[in-house]
Amino acid sequence: DQIEAELDFVEHLAESGLVVARPLTSGGERVVELRRLATGEGRSWGVMFERLEGRHYEYYSPDIDRPLFRLWGETMGRLHNGSVLFAPKGCRRRPDWRDDEVAGCSRRSVPTDEESLAAREELVTWLSQCRCEASHYGMVHGDFERTNFLLRDGAIGLFDFDDSCHHWFVWDMACALWVFRKNATRGERSRFLGWFLEGYSSVRDPDVERLEFFTEFVRLRSVALLLHRLRNRERFGGELDREWADQTRAWLRSSWSW
């Protein structure tokens, strides 16, 4: 149901005019194929998507300028316009952010003495108390960052919706621009967000109230990714990841702001 709910959203966005990687039908005329694994190993589901053409933008290159961020913001605004009109089909509904393992900052399998849990409690409690307006809350991509879209002929082609959930639209912005929290100066970050909002505002009104707390959304994104790695230590193990975790904890202790 969760996979099919994701695909329902992808098809809805495609029909609204966004360039997205649409699912393909298998030889068995199914979109989702079930594969049973060896005895005792459970089962898995598979979906094949069409290939999008294009390229990723490059860091530290002429790509990092107003046209990229305006296009990025405009495309996200169009996605959120589609989200407002999207109606889940029956029980096929993606989770609200609180119930999503990543966006909800699940504590499952995280050591109780993990330092970032204090920030997690503060930020999740704050966000849980925010009002939900239909115009600024709905299905989000959840990971609209560099590796999940391609540039081609002045347009963005988008894919990888497996982090989609119901959330404030500002969360999508924070996830998209999160990478610039460290590799850009404060002045650059201000320009990047400003350019992004120029594009977004060209197709829909942004959530001005929540944008006042953009720093908090970016911090929550860092907590979410840190806890995700801790929950999946075997997959994310290694010296480099431990170093990244320590750097993230130190960054969360700082007085950083966007």
mmCIF file of C-alpha atoms in Angstrom:
data_model
loop_
_atom_site.group_PDB
_atom_site.id
_atom_site.type_symbol
_atom_site.label_atom_id
_atom_site.label_comp_id
_atom_site.label_asym_id
_atom_site.label_seq_id
_atom_site.Cartn_x
_atom_site.Cartn_y
_atom_site.Cartn_z
ATOM 1 C CA ASP A 1 0.000 0.000 0.000
ATOM 2 C CA GLN A 2 2.826 2.427 0.808
ATOM 3 C CA ILE A 3 4.549 1.842 -2.526
ATOM 4 C CA GLU A 4 1.285 2.158 -4.425
ATOM 5 C CA ALA A 5 0.460 5.358 -2.523
ATOM 6 C CA GLU A 6 3.841 6.779 -3.587
ATOM 7 C CA LEU A 7 3.135 5.851 -7.206
ATOM 8 C CA ASP A 8 -0.345 7.392 -7.044
ATOM 9 C CA PHE A 9 1.301 10.697 -6.120
ATOM 10 C CA VAL A 10 3.914 10.386 -8.875
ATOM 11 C CA GLU A 11 1.219 9.755 -11.500
ATOM 12 C CA HIS A 12 -0.841 12.662 -10.175
ATOM 13 C CA LEU A 13 2.144 15.008 -10.550
ATOM 14 C CA ALA A 14 2.843 13.719 -14.058
ATOM 15 C CA GLU A 15 -0.753 14.417 -15.045
ATOM 16 C CA SER A 16 -0.415 17.939 -13.626
ATOM 17 C CA GLY A 17 2.492 18.617 -15.992
ATOM 18 C CA LEU A 18 5.599 17.967 -13.889
ATOM 19 C CA VAL A 19 8.472 16.039 -15.425
ATOM 20 C CA VAL A 20 8.768 12.967 -13.189
ATOM 21 C CA ALA A 21 10.032 9.424 -13.677
ATOM 22 C CA ARG A 22 6.821 7.443 -14.090
ATOM 23 C CA PRO A 23 6.515 3.768 -13.161
ATOM 24 C CA LEU A 24 6.531 1.201 -15.947
ATOM 25 C CA THR A 25 4.272 -1.815 -16.296
ATOM 26 C CA SER A 26 5.935 -5.219 -16.066
ATOM 27 C CA GLY A 27 5.520 -8.107 -18.479
ATOM 28 C CA GLY A 28 2.797 -9.302 -16.145
ATOM 29 C CA GLU A 29 0.948 -6.004 -16.602
ATOM 30 C CA ARG A 30 1.655 -5.004 -13.013
ATOM 31 C CA VAL A 31 3.308 -1.841 -11.711
ATOM 32 C CA VAL A 32 4.487 -3.425 -8.443
ATOM 33 C CA GLU A 33 5.989 -6.910 -8.604
ATOM 34 C CA LEU A 34 6.342 -9.137 -5.548
ATOM 35 C CA ARG A 35 9.372 -11.359 -5.230
ATOM 36 C CA ARG A 36 9.493 -14.019 -2.571
ATOM 37 C CA LEU A 37 12.996 -14.592 -1.281
ATOM 38 C CA ALA A 38 14.545 -17.786 0.028
ATOM 39 C CA THR A 39 12.776 -19.473 2.948
ATOM 40 C CA GLY A 40 13.049 -17.363 6.064
ATOM 41 C CA GLU A 41 14.250 -14.257 4.219
ATOM 42 C CA GLY A 42 10.833 -12.727 3.571
ATOM 43 C CA ARG A 43 9.838 -10.919 0.394
ATOM 44 C CA SER A 44 10.502 -7.726 -1.503
ATOM 45 C CA TRP A 45 8.610 -5.517 -3.933
ATOM 46 C CA GLY A 46 10.038 -4.063 -7.111
ATOM 47 C CA VAL A 47 9.064 -1.126 -9.305
ATOM 48 C CA MET A 48 10.763 -0.067 -12.528
ATOM 49 C CA PHE A 49 10.734 3.574 -13.562
ATOM 50 C CA GLU A 50 11.340 5.236 -16.882
ATOM 51 C CA ARG A 51 14.777 6.788 -17.313
ATOM 52 C CA LEU A 52 14.986 10.572 -17.269
ATOM 53 C CA GLU A 53 17.618 12.342 -19.345
ATOM 54 C CA GLY A 54 19.642 15.272 -18.063
ATOM 55 C CA ARG A 55 22.415 16.100 -15.636
ATOM 56 C CA HIS A 56 22.911 16.941 -11.974
ATOM 57 C CA TYR A 57 24.051 20.455 -11.155
ATOM 58 C CA GLU A 58 27.675 20.817 -10.099
ATOM 59 C CA TYR A 59 28.898 22.301 -6.819
ATOM 60 C CA TYR A 60 31.482 25.108 -7.000
ATOM 61 C CA SER A 61 30.576 25.812 -10.624
ATOM 62 C CA PRO A 62 28.622 28.404 -12.611
ATOM 63 C CA ASP A 63 25.535 26.262 -11.900
ATOM 64 C CA ILE A 64 25.367 27.764 -8.406
ATOM 65 C CA ASP A 65 23.552 30.922 -9.395
ATOM 66 C CA ARG A 66 20.136 32.501 -9.584
ATOM 67 C CA PRO A 67 18.742 30.523 -12.570
ATOM 68 C CA LEU A 68 19.264 27.164 -10.805
ATOM 69 C CA PHE A 69 17.601 28.215 -7.556
ATOM 70 C CA ARG A 70 14.713 29.977 -9.297
ATOM 71 C CA LEU A 71 14.004 26.889 -11.414
ATOM 72 C CA TRP A 72 14.355 24.641 -8.358
ATOM 73 C CA GLY A 73 11.926 26.782 -6.367
ATOM 74 C CA GLU A 74 9.441 27.077 -9.228
ATOM 75 C CA THR A 75 9.419 23.306 -9.718
ATOM 76 C CA MET A 76 8.842 22.726 -6.019
ATOM 77 C CA GLY A 77 6.031 25.283 -6.048
ATOM 78 C CA ARG A 78 4.384 23.412 -8.909
ATOM 79 C CA LEU A 79 4.811 20.157 -6.971
ATOM 80 C CA HIS A 80 3.099 21.690 -3.939
ATOM 81 C CA ASN A 81 0.295 23.037 -6.134
ATOM 82 C CA GLY A 82 -0.232 19.469 -7.277
ATOM 83 C CA SER A 83 -0.069 18.255 -3.692
ATOM 84 C CA VAL A 84 -2.908 20.550 -2.621
ATOM 85 C CA LEU A 85 -5.112 18.928 -5.274
ATOM 86 C CA PHE A 86 -4.002 15.370 -4.539
ATOM 87 C CA ALA A 87 -6.463 12.978 -2.884
ATOM 88 C CA PRO A 88 -5.064 9.650 -1.578
ATOM 89 C CA LYS A 89 -6.885 6.586 -2.912
ATOM 90 C CA GLY A 90 -8.682 4.762 -0.128
ATOM 91 C CA CYS A 91 -6.292 3.191 2.371
ATOM 92 C CA ARG A 92 -3.297 3.865 0.102
ATOM 93 C CA ARG A 93 -2.001 6.851 2.013
ATOM 94 C CA ARG A 94 1.575 7.864 2.739
ATOM 95 C CA PRO A 95 2.264 8.542 6.440
ATOM 96 C CA ASP A 96 2.026 11.820 8.264
ATOM 97 C CA TRP A 97 5.480 13.084 9.173
ATOM 98 C CA ARG A 98 5.147 11.938 12.808
ATOM 99 C CA ASP A 99 4.718 8.336 11.652
ATOM 100 C CA ASP A 100 7.462 8.446 9.038
ATOM 101 C CA GLU A 101 10.677 6.865 10.270
ATOM 102 C CA VAL A 102 12.968 9.556 8.833
ATOM 103 C CA ALA A 103 10.872 12.741 8.935
ATOM 104 C CA GLY A 104 9.454 11.784 12.338
ATOM 105 C CA CYS A 105 12.974 11.247 13.746
ATOM 106 C CA SER A 106 12.160 7.778 15.042
ATOM 107 C CA ARG A 107 14.011 6.789 18.210
ATOM 108 C CA ARG A 108 13.816 3.091 17.367
ATOM 109 C CA SER A 109 17.128 1.286 17.991
ATOM 110 C CA VAL A 110 18.852 4.563 18.899
ATOM 111 C CA PRO A 111 20.954 4.421 22.111
ATOM 112 C CA THR A 112 19.182 6.238 24.929
ATOM 113 C CA ASP A 113 22.302 8.278 25.666
ATOM 114 C CA GLU A 114 22.509 9.652 22.116
ATOM 115 C CA GLU A 115 23.255 13.351 22.465
ATOM 116 C CA SER A 116 21.054 14.508 19.580
ATOM 117 C CA LEU A 117 17.889 13.104 21.200
ATOM 118 C CA ALA A 118 17.592 16.270 23.296
ATOM 119 C CA ALA A 119 17.449 18.387 20.141
ATOM 120 C CA ARG A 120 15.062 15.848 18.674
ATOM 121 C CA GLU A 121 12.602 16.203 21.566
ATOM 122 C CA GLU A 122 12.733 19.988 21.459
ATOM 123 C CA LEU A 123 12.224 20.265 17.710
ATOM 124 C CA VAL A 124 9.599 17.522 17.328
ATOM 125 C CA THR A 125 7.581 18.952 20.241
ATOM 126 C CA TRP A 126 7.729 22.409 18.674
ATOM 127 C CA LEU A 127 6.697 21.155 15.254
ATOM 128 C CA SER A 128 3.845 19.057 16.688
ATOM 129 C CA GLN A 129 2.317 22.253 18.049
ATOM 130 C CA CYS A 130 2.342 24.076 14.695
ATOM 131 C CA ARG A 131 -0.969 24.676 12.957
ATOM 132 C CA CYS A 132 -1.697 22.748 9.737
ATOM 133 C CA GLU A 133 -3.182 24.883 6.964
ATOM 134 C CA ALA A 134 -4.354 23.007 3.887
ATOM 135 C CA SER A 135 -2.517 25.454 1.607
ATOM 136 C CA HIS A 136 0.859 24.792 3.244
ATOM 137 C CA TYR A 137 0.612 21.176 4.400
ATOM 138 C CA GLY A 138 0.324 18.041 2.302
ATOM 139 C CA MET A 139 2.339 15.507 0.350
ATOM 140 C CA VAL A 140 5.998 16.464 -0.009
ATOM 141 C CA HIS A 141 8.800 14.843 -1.969
ATOM 142 C CA GLY A 142 10.898 14.666 1.201
ATOM 143 C CA ASP A 143 14.312 14.551 -0.504
ATOM 144 C CA PHE A 144 14.236 17.067 -3.372
ATOM 145 C CA GLU A 145 18.013 17.497 -3.389
ATOM 146 C CA ARG A 146 20.747 17.323 -6.005
ATOM 147 C CA THR A 147 20.912 13.558 -6.513
ATOM 148 C CA ASN A 148 17.159 13.218 -7.058
ATOM 149 C CA PHE A 149 16.596 15.566 -9.980
ATOM 150 C CA LEU A 150 18.117 16.256 -13.377
ATOM 151 C CA LEU A 151 18.429 19.451 -15.402
ATOM 152 C CA ARG A 152 17.521 19.375 -19.065
ATOM 153 C CA ASP A 153 16.429 22.081 -21.518
ATOM 154 C CA GLY A 154 15.566 24.577 -18.801
ATOM 155 C CA ALA A 155 13.418 22.130 -16.832
ATOM 156 C CA ILE A 156 13.827 19.786 -13.879
ATOM 157 C CA GLY A 157 13.070 16.077 -14.062
ATOM 158 C CA LEU A 158 12.304 14.632 -10.627
ATOM 159 C CA PHE A 159 12.454 11.111 -9.227
ATOM 160 C CA ASP A 160 12.962 9.066 -6.026
ATOM 161 C CA PHE A 161 9.758 9.731 -4.082
ATOM 162 C CA ASP A 162 10.317 7.031 -1.455
ATOM 163 C CA ASP A 163 10.629 9.666 1.303
ATOM 164 C CA SER A 164 7.296 11.257 0.414
ATOM 165 C CA CYS A 165 4.965 11.882 3.344
ATOM 166 C CA HIS A 166 2.450 14.435 4.602
ATOM 167 C CA HIS A 167 4.343 17.405 6.006
ATOM 168 C CA TRP A 168 4.623 21.183 5.984
ATOM 169 C CA PHE A 169 5.830 22.326 2.579
ATOM 170 C CA VAL A 170 8.692 24.236 4.206
ATOM 171 C CA TRP A 171 10.139 20.835 5.140
ATOM 172 C CA ASP A 172 10.612 20.157 1.426
ATOM 173 C CA MET A 173 12.557 23.423 1.104
ATOM 174 C CA ALA A 174 14.742 22.585 4.092
ATOM 175 C CA CYS A 175 15.516 19.121 2.707
ATOM 176 C CA ALA A 176 16.358 20.604 -0.689
ATOM 177 C CA LEU A 177 18.728 23.306 0.542
ATOM 178 C CA TRP A 178 20.072 21.402 3.568
ATOM 179 C CA VAL A 179 23.381 20.602 1.873
ATOM 180 C CA PHE A 180 24.280 24.308 1.822
ATOM 181 C CA ARG A 181 24.173 24.578 5.612
ATOM 182 C CA LYS A 182 27.934 23.956 5.738
ATOM 183 C CA ASN A 183 29.375 24.529 2.283
ATOM 184 C CA ALA A 184 28.041 28.064 1.867
ATOM 185 C CA THR A 185 28.503 31.265 3.853
ATOM 186 C CA ARG A 186 25.580 32.854 5.660
ATOM 187 C CA GLY A 187 25.384 35.524 2.966
ATOM 188 C CA GLU A 188 25.311 32.876 0.248
ATOM 189 C CA ARG A 189 22.636 30.894 2.074
ATOM 190 C CA SER A 190 20.490 34.004 2.303
ATOM 191 C CA ARG A 191 20.828 34.600 -1.435
ATOM 192 C CA PHE A 192 20.158 30.958 -2.295
ATOM 193 C CA LEU A 193 16.949 30.873 -0.260
ATOM 194 C CA GLY A 194 15.914 34.258 -1.675
ATOM 195 C CA TRP A 195 16.392 33.063 -5.261
ATOM 196 C CA PHE A 196 14.613 29.805 -4.452
ATOM 197 C CA LEU A 197 11.630 31.734 -3.079
ATOM 198 C CA GLU A 198 11.555 33.962 -6.158
ATOM 199 C CA GLY A 199 10.869 30.875 -8.250
ATOM 200 C CA TYR A 200 8.480 29.367 -5.723
ATOM 201 C CA SER A 201 6.511 32.620 -5.393
ATOM 202 C CA SER A 202 6.091 32.814 -9.169
ATOM 203 C CA VAL A 203 3.647 29.874 -8.981
ATOM 204 C CA ARG A 204 2.285 29.900 -5.412
ATOM 205 C CA ASP A 205 2.407 31.861 -2.158
ATOM 206 C CA PRO A 206 5.027 30.506 0.253
ATOM 207 C CA ASP A 207 4.340 29.739 3.911
ATOM 208 C CA VAL A 208 5.663 33.001 5.340
ATOM 209 C CA GLU A 209 4.844 32.001 8.922
ATOM 210 C CA ARG A 210 6.868 28.772 8.828
ATOM 211 C CA LEU A 211 9.686 30.334 6.819
ATOM 212 C CA GLU A 212 10.471 32.418 9.895
ATOM 213 C CA PHE A 213 11.633 29.123 11.409
ATOM 214 C CA PHE A 214 13.663 27.874 8.451
ATOM 215 C CA THR A 215 16.678 27.382 10.734
ATOM 216 C CA GLU A 216 14.673 25.003 12.916
ATOM 217 C CA PHE A 217 13.549 22.965 9.911
ATOM 218 C CA VAL A 218 17.152 22.623 8.728
ATOM 219 C CA ARG A 219 18.268 21.568 12.201
ATOM 220 C CA LEU A 220 15.457 19.014 12.349
ATOM 221 C CA ARG A 221 16.598 17.630 8.993
ATOM 222 C CA SER A 222 20.077 17.110 10.452
ATOM 223 C CA VAL A 223 18.635 15.308 13.474
ATOM 224 C CA ALA A 224 16.476 13.150 11.204
ATOM 225 C CA LEU A 225 19.428 12.053 9.069
ATOM 226 C CA LEU A 226 21.690 11.444 12.064
ATOM 227 C CA LEU A 227 19.107 9.227 13.770
ATOM 228 C CA HIS A 228 18.451 7.455 10.459
ATOM 229 C CA ARG A 229 22.127 6.533 10.229
ATOM 230 C CA LEU A 230 22.204 5.417 13.848
ATOM 231 C CA ARG A 231 19.183 3.173 13.285
ATOM 232 C CA ASN A 232 20.944 1.638 10.292
ATOM 233 C CA ARG A 233 24.434 1.389 11.732
ATOM 234 C CA GLU A 234 25.329 -1.736 9.775
ATOM 235 C CA ARG A 235 24.580 -0.054 6.461
ATOM 236 C CA PHE A 236 26.159 3.289 7.414
ATOM 237 C CA GLY A 237 29.045 1.995 9.546
ATOM 238 C CA GLY A 238 32.674 3.031 9.174
ATOM 239 C CA GLU A 239 35.121 5.677 10.272
ATOM 240 C CA LEU A 240 33.842 8.303 7.846
ATOM 241 C CA ASP A 241 30.277 8.026 9.107
ATOM 242 C CA ARG A 242 31.366 8.217 12.741
ATOM 243 C CA GLU A 243 33.247 11.384 11.886
ATOM 244 C CA TRP A 244 30.165 12.764 10.141
ATOM 245 C CA ALA A 245 28.013 11.924 13.178
ATOM 246 C CA ASP A 246 30.424 13.704 15.542
ATOM 247 C CA GLN A 247 30.518 16.755 13.280
ATOM 248 C CA THR A 248 26.725 16.817 13.122
ATOM 249 C CA ARG A 249 26.416 16.639 16.910
ATOM 250 C CA ALA A 250 28.891 19.514 17.279
ATOM 251 C CA TRP A 251 26.979 21.516 14.663
ATOM 252 C CA LEU A 252 23.705 20.938 16.547
ATOM 253 C CA ARG A 253 25.337 22.282 19.730
ATOM 254 C CA SER A 254 26.360 25.479 17.939
ATOM 255 C CA SER A 255 24.370 28.688 17.565
ATOM 256 C CA TRP A 256 24.164 28.234 13.792
ATOM 257 C CA SER A 257 21.337 29.901 11.902
ATOM 258 C CA TRP A 258 20.415 29.982 8.230
#
